[in-house]
Coordinates of C-alpha atoms in Angstrom, one line a residue:
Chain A
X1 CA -14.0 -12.3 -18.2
X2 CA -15.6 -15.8 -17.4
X3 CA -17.4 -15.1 -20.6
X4 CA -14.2 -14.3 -22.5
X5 CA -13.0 -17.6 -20.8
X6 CA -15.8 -19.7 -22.2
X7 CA -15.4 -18.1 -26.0
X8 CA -11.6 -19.1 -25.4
X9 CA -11.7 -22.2 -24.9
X10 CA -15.0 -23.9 -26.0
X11 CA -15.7 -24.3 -29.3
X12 CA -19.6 -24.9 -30.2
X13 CA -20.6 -27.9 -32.3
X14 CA -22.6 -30.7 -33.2
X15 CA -19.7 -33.7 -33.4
X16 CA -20.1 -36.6 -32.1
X17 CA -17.7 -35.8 -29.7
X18 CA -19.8 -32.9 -28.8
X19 CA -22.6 -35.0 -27.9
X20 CA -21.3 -37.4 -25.5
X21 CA -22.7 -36.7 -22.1
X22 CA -19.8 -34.9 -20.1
X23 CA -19.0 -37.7 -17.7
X24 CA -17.8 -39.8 -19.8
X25 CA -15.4 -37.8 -21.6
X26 CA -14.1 -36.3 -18.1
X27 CA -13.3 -39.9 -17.4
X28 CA -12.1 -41.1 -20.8
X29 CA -9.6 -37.9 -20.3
X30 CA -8.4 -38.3 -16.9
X31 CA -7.7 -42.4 -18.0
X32 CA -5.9 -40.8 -21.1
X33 CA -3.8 -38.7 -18.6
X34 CA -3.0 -41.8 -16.5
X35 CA -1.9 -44.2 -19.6
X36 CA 0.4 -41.6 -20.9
X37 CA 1.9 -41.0 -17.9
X38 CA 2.3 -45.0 -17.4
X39 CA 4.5 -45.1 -20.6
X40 CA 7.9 -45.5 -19.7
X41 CA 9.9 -42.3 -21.6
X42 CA 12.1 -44.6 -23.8
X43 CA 9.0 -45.5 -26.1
X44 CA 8.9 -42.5 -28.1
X45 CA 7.2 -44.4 -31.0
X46 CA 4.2 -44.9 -28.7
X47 CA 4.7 -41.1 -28.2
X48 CA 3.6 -40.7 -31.5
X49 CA 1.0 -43.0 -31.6
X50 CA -1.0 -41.3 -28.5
X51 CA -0.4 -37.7 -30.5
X52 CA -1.9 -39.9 -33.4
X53 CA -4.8 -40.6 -31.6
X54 CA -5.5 -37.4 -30.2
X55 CA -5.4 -35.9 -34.1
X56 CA -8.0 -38.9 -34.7
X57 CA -10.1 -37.0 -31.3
X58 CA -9.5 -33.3 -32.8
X59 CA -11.0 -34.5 -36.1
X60 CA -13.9 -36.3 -35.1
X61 CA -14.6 -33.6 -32.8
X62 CA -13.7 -30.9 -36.1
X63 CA -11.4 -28.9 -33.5
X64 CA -8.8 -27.4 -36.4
X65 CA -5.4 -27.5 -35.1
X66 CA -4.6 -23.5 -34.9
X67 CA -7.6 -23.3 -31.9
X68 CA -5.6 -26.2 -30.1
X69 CA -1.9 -24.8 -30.7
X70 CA -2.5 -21.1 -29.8
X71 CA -4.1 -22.5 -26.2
X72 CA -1.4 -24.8 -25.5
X73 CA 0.2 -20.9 -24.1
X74 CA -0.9 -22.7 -20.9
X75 CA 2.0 -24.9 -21.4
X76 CA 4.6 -22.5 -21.9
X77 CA 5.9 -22.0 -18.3
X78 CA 6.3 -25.7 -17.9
X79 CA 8.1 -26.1 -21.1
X80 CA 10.3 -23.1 -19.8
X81 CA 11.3 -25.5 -17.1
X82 CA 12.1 -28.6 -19.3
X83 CA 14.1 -26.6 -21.3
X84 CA 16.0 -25.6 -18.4
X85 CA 16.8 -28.8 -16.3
X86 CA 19.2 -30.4 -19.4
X87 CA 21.8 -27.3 -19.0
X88 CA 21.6 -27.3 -14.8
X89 CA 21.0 -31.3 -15.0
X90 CA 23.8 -33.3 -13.6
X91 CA 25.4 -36.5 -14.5
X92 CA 26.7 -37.9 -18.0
X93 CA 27.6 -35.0 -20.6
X94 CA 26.4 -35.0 -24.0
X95 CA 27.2 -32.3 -26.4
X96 CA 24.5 -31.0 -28.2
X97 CA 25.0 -28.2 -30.9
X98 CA 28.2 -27.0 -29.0
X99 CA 26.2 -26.6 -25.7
X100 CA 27.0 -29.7 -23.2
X101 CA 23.9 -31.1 -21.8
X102 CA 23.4 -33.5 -19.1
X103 CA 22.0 -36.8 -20.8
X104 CA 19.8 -37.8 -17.8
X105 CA 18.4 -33.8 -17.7
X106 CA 17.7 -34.5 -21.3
X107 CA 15.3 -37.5 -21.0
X108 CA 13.5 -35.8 -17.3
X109 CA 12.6 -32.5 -20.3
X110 CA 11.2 -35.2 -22.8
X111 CA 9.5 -36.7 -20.3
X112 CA 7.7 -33.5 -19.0
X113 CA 7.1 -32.4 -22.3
X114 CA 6.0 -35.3 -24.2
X115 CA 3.3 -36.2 -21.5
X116 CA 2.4 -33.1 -20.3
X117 CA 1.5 -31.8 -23.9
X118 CA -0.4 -35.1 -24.3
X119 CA -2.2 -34.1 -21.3
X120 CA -2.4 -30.8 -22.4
X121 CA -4.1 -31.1 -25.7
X122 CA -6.5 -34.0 -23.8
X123 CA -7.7 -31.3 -21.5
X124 CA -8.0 -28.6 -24.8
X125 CA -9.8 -31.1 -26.5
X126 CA -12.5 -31.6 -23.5
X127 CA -12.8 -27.8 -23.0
X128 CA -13.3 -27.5 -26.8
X129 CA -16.3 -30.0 -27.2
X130 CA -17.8 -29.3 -23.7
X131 CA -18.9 -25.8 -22.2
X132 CA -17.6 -25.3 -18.3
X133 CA -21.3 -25.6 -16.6
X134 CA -21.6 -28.9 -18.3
X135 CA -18.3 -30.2 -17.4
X136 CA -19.7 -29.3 -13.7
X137 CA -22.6 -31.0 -14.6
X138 CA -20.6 -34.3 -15.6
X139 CA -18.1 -33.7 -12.3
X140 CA -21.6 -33.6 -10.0
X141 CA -22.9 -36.8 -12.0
X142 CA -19.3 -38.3 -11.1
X143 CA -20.0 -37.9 -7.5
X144 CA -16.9 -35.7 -7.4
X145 CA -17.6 -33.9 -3.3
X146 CA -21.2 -31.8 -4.1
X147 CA -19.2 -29.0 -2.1
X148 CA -16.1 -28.2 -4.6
X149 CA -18.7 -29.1 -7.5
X150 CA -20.8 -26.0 -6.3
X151 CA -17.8 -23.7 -5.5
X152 CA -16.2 -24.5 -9.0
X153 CA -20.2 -23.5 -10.1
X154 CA -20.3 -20.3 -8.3
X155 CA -16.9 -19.2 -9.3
X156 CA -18.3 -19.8 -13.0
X157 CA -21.1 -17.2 -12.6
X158 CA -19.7 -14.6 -10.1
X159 CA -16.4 -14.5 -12.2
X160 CA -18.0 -12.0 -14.3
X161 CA -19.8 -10.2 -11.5
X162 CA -16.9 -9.9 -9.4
X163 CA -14.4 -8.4 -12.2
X164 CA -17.3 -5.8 -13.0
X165 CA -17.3 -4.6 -9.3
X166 CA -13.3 -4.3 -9.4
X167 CA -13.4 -2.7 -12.4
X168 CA -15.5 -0.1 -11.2
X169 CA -13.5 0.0 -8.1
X170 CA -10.7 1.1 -10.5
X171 CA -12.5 3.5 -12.6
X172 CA -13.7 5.3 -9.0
X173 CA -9.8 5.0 -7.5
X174 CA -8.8 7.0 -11.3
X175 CA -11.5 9.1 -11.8
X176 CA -10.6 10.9 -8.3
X177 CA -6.5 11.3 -9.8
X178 CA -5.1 8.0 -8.5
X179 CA -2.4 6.2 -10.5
X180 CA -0.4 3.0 -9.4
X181 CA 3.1 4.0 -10.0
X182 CA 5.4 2.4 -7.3
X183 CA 5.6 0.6 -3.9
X184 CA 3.6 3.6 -2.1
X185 CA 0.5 2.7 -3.8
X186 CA 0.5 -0.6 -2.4
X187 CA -1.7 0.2 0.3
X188 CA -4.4 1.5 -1.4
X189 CA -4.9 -1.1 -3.6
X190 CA -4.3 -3.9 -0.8
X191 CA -7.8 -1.6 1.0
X192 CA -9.7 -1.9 -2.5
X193 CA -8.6 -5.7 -2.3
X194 CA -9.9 -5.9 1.1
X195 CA -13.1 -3.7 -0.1
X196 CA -13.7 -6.3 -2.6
X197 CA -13.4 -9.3 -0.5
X198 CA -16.0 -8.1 2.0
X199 CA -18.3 -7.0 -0.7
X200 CA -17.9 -10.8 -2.4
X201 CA -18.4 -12.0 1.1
X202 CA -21.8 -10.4 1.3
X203 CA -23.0 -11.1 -1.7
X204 CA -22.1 -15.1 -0.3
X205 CA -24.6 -14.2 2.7
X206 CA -27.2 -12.8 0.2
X207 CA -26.9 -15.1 -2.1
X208 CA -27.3 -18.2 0.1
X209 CA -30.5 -16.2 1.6
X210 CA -31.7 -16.2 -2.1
X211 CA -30.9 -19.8 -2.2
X212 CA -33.0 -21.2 1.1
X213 CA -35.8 -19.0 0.0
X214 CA -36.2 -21.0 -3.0
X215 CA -36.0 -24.6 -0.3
X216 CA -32.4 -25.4 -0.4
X217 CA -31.3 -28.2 1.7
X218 CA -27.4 -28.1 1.2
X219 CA -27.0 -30.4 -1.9
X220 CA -27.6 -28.7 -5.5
X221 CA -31.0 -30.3 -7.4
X222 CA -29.8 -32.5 -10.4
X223 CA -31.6 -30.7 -13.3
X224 CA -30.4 -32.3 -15.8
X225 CA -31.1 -36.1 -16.1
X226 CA -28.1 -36.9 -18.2
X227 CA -27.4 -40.8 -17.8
X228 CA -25.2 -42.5 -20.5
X229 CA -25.8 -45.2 -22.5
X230 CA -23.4 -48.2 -23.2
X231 CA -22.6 -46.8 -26.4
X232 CA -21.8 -43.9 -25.3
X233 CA -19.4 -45.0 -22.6
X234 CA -17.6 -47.5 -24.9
X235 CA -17.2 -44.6 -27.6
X236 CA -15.7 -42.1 -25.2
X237 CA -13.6 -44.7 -23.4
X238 CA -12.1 -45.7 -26.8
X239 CA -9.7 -43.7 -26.4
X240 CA -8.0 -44.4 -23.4
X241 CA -8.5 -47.9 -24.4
X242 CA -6.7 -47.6 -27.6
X243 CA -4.1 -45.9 -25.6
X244 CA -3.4 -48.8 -23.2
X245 CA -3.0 -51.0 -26.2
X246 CA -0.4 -48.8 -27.3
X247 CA 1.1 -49.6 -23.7
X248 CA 0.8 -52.9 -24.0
X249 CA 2.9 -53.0 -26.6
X250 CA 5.5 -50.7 -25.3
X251 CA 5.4 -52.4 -22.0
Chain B
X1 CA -57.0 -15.5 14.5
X2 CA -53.4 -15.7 16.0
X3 CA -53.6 -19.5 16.5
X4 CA -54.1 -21.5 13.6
X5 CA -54.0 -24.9 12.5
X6 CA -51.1 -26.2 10.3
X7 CA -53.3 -27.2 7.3
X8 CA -52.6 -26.6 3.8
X9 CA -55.2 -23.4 3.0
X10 CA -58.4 -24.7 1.2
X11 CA -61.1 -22.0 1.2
X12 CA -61.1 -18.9 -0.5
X13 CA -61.5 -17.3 2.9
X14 CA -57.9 -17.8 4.1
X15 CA -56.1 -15.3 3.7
X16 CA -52.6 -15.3 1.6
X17 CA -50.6 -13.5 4.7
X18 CA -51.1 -12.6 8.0
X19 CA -49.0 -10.8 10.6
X20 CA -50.1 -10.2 13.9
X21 CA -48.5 -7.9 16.8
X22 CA -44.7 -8.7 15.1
X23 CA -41.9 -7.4 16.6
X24 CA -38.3 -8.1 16.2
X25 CA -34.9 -6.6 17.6
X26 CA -31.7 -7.3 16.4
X27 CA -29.2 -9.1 18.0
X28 CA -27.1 -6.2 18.9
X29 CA -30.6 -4.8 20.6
X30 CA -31.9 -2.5 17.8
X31 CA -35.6 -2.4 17.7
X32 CA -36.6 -2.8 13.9
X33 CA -40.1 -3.6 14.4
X34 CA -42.9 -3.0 16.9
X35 CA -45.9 -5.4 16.5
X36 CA -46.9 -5.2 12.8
X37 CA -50.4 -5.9 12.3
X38 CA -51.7 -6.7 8.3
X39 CA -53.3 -9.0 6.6
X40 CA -53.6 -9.5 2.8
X41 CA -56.3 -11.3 1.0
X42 CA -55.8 -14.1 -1.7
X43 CA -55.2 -12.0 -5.2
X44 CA -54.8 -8.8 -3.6
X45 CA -51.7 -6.2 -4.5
X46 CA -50.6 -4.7 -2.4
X47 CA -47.7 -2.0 -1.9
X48 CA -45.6 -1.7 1.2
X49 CA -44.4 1.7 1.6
X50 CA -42.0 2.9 3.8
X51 CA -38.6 5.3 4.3
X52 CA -35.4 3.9 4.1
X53 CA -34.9 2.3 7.8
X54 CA -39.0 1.9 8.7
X55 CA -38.0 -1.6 8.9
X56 CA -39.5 -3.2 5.7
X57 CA -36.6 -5.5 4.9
X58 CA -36.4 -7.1 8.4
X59 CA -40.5 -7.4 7.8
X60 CA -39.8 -8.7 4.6
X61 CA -37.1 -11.6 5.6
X62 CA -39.8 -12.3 7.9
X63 CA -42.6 -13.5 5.7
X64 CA -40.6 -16.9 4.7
X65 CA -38.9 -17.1 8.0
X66 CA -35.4 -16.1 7.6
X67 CA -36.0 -14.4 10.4
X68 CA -38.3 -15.6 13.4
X69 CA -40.4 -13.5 15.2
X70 CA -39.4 -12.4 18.2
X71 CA -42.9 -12.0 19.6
X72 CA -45.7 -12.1 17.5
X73 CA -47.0 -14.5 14.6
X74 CA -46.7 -14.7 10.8
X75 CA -49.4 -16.9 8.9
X76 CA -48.8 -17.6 5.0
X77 CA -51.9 -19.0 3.6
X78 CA -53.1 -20.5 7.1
X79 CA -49.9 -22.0 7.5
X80 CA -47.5 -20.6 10.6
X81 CA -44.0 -19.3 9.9
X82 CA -42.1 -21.9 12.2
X83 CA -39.5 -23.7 12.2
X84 CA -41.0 -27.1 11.7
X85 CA -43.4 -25.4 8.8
X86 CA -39.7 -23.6 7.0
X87 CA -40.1 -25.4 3.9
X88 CA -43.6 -25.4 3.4
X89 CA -43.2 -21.6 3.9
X90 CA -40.6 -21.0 1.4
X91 CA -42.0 -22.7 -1.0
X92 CA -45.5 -20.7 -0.6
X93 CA -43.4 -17.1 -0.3
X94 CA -42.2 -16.2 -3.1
X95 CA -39.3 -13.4 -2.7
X96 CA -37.5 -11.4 -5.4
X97 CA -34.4 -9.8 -4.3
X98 CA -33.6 -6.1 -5.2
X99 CA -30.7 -6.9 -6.6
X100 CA -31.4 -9.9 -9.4
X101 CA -27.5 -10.8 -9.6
X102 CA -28.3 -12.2 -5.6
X103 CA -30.9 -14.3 -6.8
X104 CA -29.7 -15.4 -10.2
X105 CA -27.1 -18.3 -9.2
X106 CA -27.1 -20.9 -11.4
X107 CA -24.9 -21.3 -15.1
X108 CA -28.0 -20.9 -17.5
X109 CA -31.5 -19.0 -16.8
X110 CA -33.5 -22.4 -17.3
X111 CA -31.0 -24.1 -14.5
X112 CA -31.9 -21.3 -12.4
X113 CA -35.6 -21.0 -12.5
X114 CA -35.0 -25.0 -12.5
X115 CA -33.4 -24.7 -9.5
X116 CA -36.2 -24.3 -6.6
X117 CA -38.8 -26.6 -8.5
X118 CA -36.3 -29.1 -8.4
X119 CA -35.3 -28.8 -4.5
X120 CA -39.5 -29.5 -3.8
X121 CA -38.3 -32.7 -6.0
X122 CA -39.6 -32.2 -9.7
X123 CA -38.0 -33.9 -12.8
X124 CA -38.2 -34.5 -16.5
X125 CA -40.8 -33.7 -18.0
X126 CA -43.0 -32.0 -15.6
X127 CA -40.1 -29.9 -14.6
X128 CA -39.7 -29.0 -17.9
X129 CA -42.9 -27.7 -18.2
X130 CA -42.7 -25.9 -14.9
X131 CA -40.1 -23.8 -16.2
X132 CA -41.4 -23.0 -19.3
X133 CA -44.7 -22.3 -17.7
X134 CA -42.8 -19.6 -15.6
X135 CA -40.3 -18.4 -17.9
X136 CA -43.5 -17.8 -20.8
X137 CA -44.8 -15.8 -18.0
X138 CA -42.5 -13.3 -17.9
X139 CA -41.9 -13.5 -21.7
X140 CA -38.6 -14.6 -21.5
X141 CA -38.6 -18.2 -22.9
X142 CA -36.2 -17.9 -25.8
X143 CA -33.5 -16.5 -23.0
X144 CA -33.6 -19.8 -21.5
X145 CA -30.4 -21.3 -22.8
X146 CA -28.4 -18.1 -22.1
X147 CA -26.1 -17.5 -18.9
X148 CA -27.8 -14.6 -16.5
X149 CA -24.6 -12.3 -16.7
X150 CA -25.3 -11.9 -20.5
X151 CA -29.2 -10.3 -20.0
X152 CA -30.2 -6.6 -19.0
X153 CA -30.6 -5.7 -16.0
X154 CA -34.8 -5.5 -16.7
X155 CA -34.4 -9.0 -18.3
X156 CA -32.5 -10.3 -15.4
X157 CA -35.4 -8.5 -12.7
X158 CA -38.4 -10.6 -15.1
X159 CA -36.0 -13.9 -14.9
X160 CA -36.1 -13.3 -11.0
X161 CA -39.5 -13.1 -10.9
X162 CA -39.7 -16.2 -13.2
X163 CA -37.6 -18.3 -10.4
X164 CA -40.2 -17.5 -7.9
X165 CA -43.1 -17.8 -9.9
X166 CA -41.9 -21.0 -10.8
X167 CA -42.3 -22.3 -7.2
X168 CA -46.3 -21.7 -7.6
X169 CA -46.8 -19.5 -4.4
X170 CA -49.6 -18.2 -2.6
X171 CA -47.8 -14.5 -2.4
X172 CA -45.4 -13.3 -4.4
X173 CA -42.9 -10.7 -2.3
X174 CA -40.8 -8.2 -4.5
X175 CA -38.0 -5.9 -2.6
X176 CA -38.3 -2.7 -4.8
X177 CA -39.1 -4.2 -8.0
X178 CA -38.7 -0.8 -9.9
X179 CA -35.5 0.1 -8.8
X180 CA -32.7 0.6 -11.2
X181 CA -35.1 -0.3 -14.3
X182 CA -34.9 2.1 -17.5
X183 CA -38.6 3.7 -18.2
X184 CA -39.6 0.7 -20.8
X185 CA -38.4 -1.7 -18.4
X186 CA -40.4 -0.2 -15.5
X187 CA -43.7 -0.5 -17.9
X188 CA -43.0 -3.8 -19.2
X189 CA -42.1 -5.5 -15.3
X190 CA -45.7 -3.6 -14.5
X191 CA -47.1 -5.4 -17.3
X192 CA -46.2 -8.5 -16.1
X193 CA -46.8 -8.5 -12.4
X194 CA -50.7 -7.2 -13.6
X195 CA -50.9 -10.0 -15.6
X196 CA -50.1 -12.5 -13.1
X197 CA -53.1 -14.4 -10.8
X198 CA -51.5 -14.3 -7.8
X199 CA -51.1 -12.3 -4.7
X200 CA -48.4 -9.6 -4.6
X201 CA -46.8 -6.9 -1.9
X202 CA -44.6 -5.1 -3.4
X203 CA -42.2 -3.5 -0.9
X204 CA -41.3 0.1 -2.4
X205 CA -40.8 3.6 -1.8
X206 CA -41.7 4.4 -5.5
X207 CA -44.9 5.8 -4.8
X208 CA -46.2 6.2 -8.4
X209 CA -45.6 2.5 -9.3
X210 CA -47.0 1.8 -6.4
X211 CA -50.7 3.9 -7.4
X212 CA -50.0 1.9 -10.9
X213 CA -50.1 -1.9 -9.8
X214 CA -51.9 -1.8 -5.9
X215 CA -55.3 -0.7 -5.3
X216 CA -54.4 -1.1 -1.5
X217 CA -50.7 0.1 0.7
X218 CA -49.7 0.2 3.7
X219 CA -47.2 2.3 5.1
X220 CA -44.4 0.8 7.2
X221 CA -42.8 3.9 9.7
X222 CA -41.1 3.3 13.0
X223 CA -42.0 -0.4 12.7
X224 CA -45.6 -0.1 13.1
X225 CA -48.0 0.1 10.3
X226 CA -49.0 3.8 10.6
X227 CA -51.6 3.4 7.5
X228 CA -53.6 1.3 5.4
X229 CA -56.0 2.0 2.7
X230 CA -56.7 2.6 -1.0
X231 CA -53.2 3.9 -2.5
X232 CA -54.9 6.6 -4.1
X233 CA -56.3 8.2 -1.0
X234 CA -52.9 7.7 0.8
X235 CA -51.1 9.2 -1.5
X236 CA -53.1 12.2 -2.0
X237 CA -52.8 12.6 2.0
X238 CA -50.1 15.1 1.5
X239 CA -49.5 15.8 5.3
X240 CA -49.6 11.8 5.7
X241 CA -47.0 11.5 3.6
X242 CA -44.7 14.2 5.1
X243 CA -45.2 12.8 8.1
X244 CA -43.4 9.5 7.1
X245 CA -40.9 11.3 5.0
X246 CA -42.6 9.7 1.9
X247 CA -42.6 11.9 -1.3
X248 CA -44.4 11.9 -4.7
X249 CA -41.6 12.8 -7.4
X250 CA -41.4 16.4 -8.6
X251 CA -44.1 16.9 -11.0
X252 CA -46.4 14.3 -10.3
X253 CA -49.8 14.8 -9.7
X254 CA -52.1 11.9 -9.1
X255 CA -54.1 11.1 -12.7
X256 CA -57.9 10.9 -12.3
X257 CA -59.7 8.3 -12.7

């Protein structure tokens, strides 16, 4: 499954965007995020210019647009919700195509939308150029706290271990005539549940037993050496950058 | 012989592993072991055999002091197991888990074998060559880039040996190397273990693999040692072997020499 994840979402390449170290595009993204979110709603011209920008991103990067749209699913429940608050919205009435909308309801749905599918495609972008262990690698060379940095780590690689052992759980639960049909099965799949967290739990105690054989102290070893250079950090934070000029110029 | 200096092992006369009169119970008051007496010479390998529940794995955790004696000493190269000497210890035991999904832990097979090398404070470039050293060892150097979910189970056994290995220890410690490995596997980890320079004990109840790879066992019943000697004689001890519930496989007769 984590495998699957990692074919989903990351696309390999050799762009330039590929190559920045991972820190800096986790930052240049999360300064992205903030920027668009800073843009008052009314400025849908700068809108456009920040989905301009992130086409300029894509291309570089030589992301084609069909890997980007079909994982923007992601977005679909919030868009649900925009969609929703213009008919339940209150305040001024305007009608729209025979349905009567709430004016302010309209503007709170553009505003979730527009900047959360900015923030959206950022995030698809970053997950495209950079594979999950190395956006790990950039959160720990961040300083993000070493502790969530190593859960997010574990989670990575025992994803696919953990699935396998439910899976088998489940072929064991069918192969002796069991079949999840209503309500009264709910116990018996709550016991494998419980089954599975104790066997996770172990593998925790063995695994950490694996891990102070092998000297460690409580904080993960950085491997990897990857320090930025100027260049680097200016090219990744062009992008926010260019964004706040776009700001700027709303503002 | 039980009190020994802390001083990093120079001659060739120290032996890799010592354990004298060891005895442990469990918290809850089970007896597991009742003063263990061995001793294991540098580039010696040699098999521990034992039933299930002789008390091998408490014996095994041990040899790099997850465990602390609770009378009784264990020496690693002329080093004591304590808690002041823990991380001198680890880094001279070198332990491979039976099960390599425990010891594999990190994203990519280079991070991983990376990993302890790293904690006794190597970088760059001489890490680098650390880990290739080690992972050429085990002849898996072009997996380095890949995560350890997407090897064999065999390929993921050699990569566990490679992340001890590349620690450099005085004794390498495997906890049934040969179980779950298909035939070719089985050859090729045997391969590989002969080929290494350092010493092993290989804790199994595989008897043939164990006449394969260790001239010497010992075997491990009712935590005491009941027998030490030259696998082939102990294993052609028929009524020794009964005695400690210890079985060669149907069919197999020991080959001559």
């Amino acid at each position: 499954m984590g495998a699957g994840h990692r074919h989903e979402l990351y696309l390999p390449g050799d762009s330039p965007v590929h190559r920045l170290p991972p820190q800096c595009k986790l930052l240049a993204v999360l300064a992205f995020a903030i920027v668009v979110v800073a843009t008052p709603r009314e400025a849908f011209w700068a809108f456009g210019l920040y989905a301009v920008l992130l086409a300029a991103v894509a291309a570089v990067a030589r992301v084609p647009a069909g890997h980007v749209v079909r994982r923007m699913a992601i977005e679909v429940p919030f868009v649900l919700f925009a969609f929703l608050i213009p008919v339940i919205g209150m305040g001024e009435r305007v009608s729209v195509l025979g349905l009567s909308l709430s004016a302010p309801g309209l503007w709170a749905a553009w505003n979730i939308l527009a900047k959360a599918t900015l923030g959206v495609v950022a995030s698809i972008l970053l997950a495209a150029t950079t594979e999950p262990r190395v956006v790990l690698l950039g959160a720990q060379r961040l300083r993000l706290p070493s502790l969530l940095v190593q859960i997010a780590m574990f989670m990575l690689r025992y994803l696919d271990v953990i699935v396998g052992e439910m899976r088998r759980m489940r072929v064991a639960r069918e192969s002796r005539g069991f079949a999840a049909r209503d309500v009264r099965q709910i116990p018996v799949i709550a016991r494998s549940a419980g089954a599975l967290f104790i066997r996770s739990y172990e593998r925790g105690e063995r695994v950490h037993l694996a891990m102070l054989s092998r000297g460690y102290t409580g904080s993960m070893p950085i491997i990897d050496e990857m320090s930025a250079s100027v260049v680097q950090w200016a090219s990744a934070l062009a992008l926010p950058a260019a964004a706040l000029a776009v700001l700027g110029c709303a503002l | 012989m039980t009190v020994t200096p802390v001083s990093p092992a120079s001659s060739e006369t120290v032996n890799s592993l010592e354990v004298s009169r060891l005895a442990y119970a469990y918290p809850d008051g089970t007896q597991a072991l009742f003063g263990v007496d061995l001793a294991i010479g540098r580039g010696e390998r040699v098999a521990l055999l034992g039933p299930n529940g002789a008390g091998k794995t408490t014996l095994v955790m041990h040899l790099n002091g997850i465990l602390t004696p609770g009378h009784g000493s264990v020496t690693v190269g002329g080093v004591p197991v304590r808690k002041d000497t823990l991380k001198d210890i680890r880094q001279r035991v070198g332990l491979v888990f039976q099960d390599p999904d425990d010891q594999l832990f990190m994203p990519t097979v280079r991070d991983d074998v990376a990993f302890g090398p790293a904690n006794a404070g190597l970088r760059g470039a001489e890490l680098d060559r650390v880990v290739t050293g080690a992972l050429a060892r085990v002849g898996m150097l072009d997996f380095a880039g890949r995560p350890p979910h997407h090897l064999s189970f065999g390929q993921r056994r050699r990569v566990a040996v490679a992340t001890v290995l590349a620690m450099e220890p005085e004794i390498l410690v495997l906890d049934e190397p040969s179980s779950n490995l298909d035939p070719a596997a089985r050859r090729e980890l045997a391969e590989i273990l002969r080929s290494l320079d350092v010493t092993v004990l290989m804790v199994t109840h595989d008897l043939p693999y164990a006449l394969e790879l260790c001239e010497r066992s010992l075997i491990l019943s009712g935590g005491v040692i009941a027998a030490d000697g030259p696998t082939r004689e102990l294993l052609a001890d028929e009524e020794l072997l009964a005695e400690h519930r210890l079985e060669l496989p149907f069919g197999f007769a020991i080959p001559s020499l």
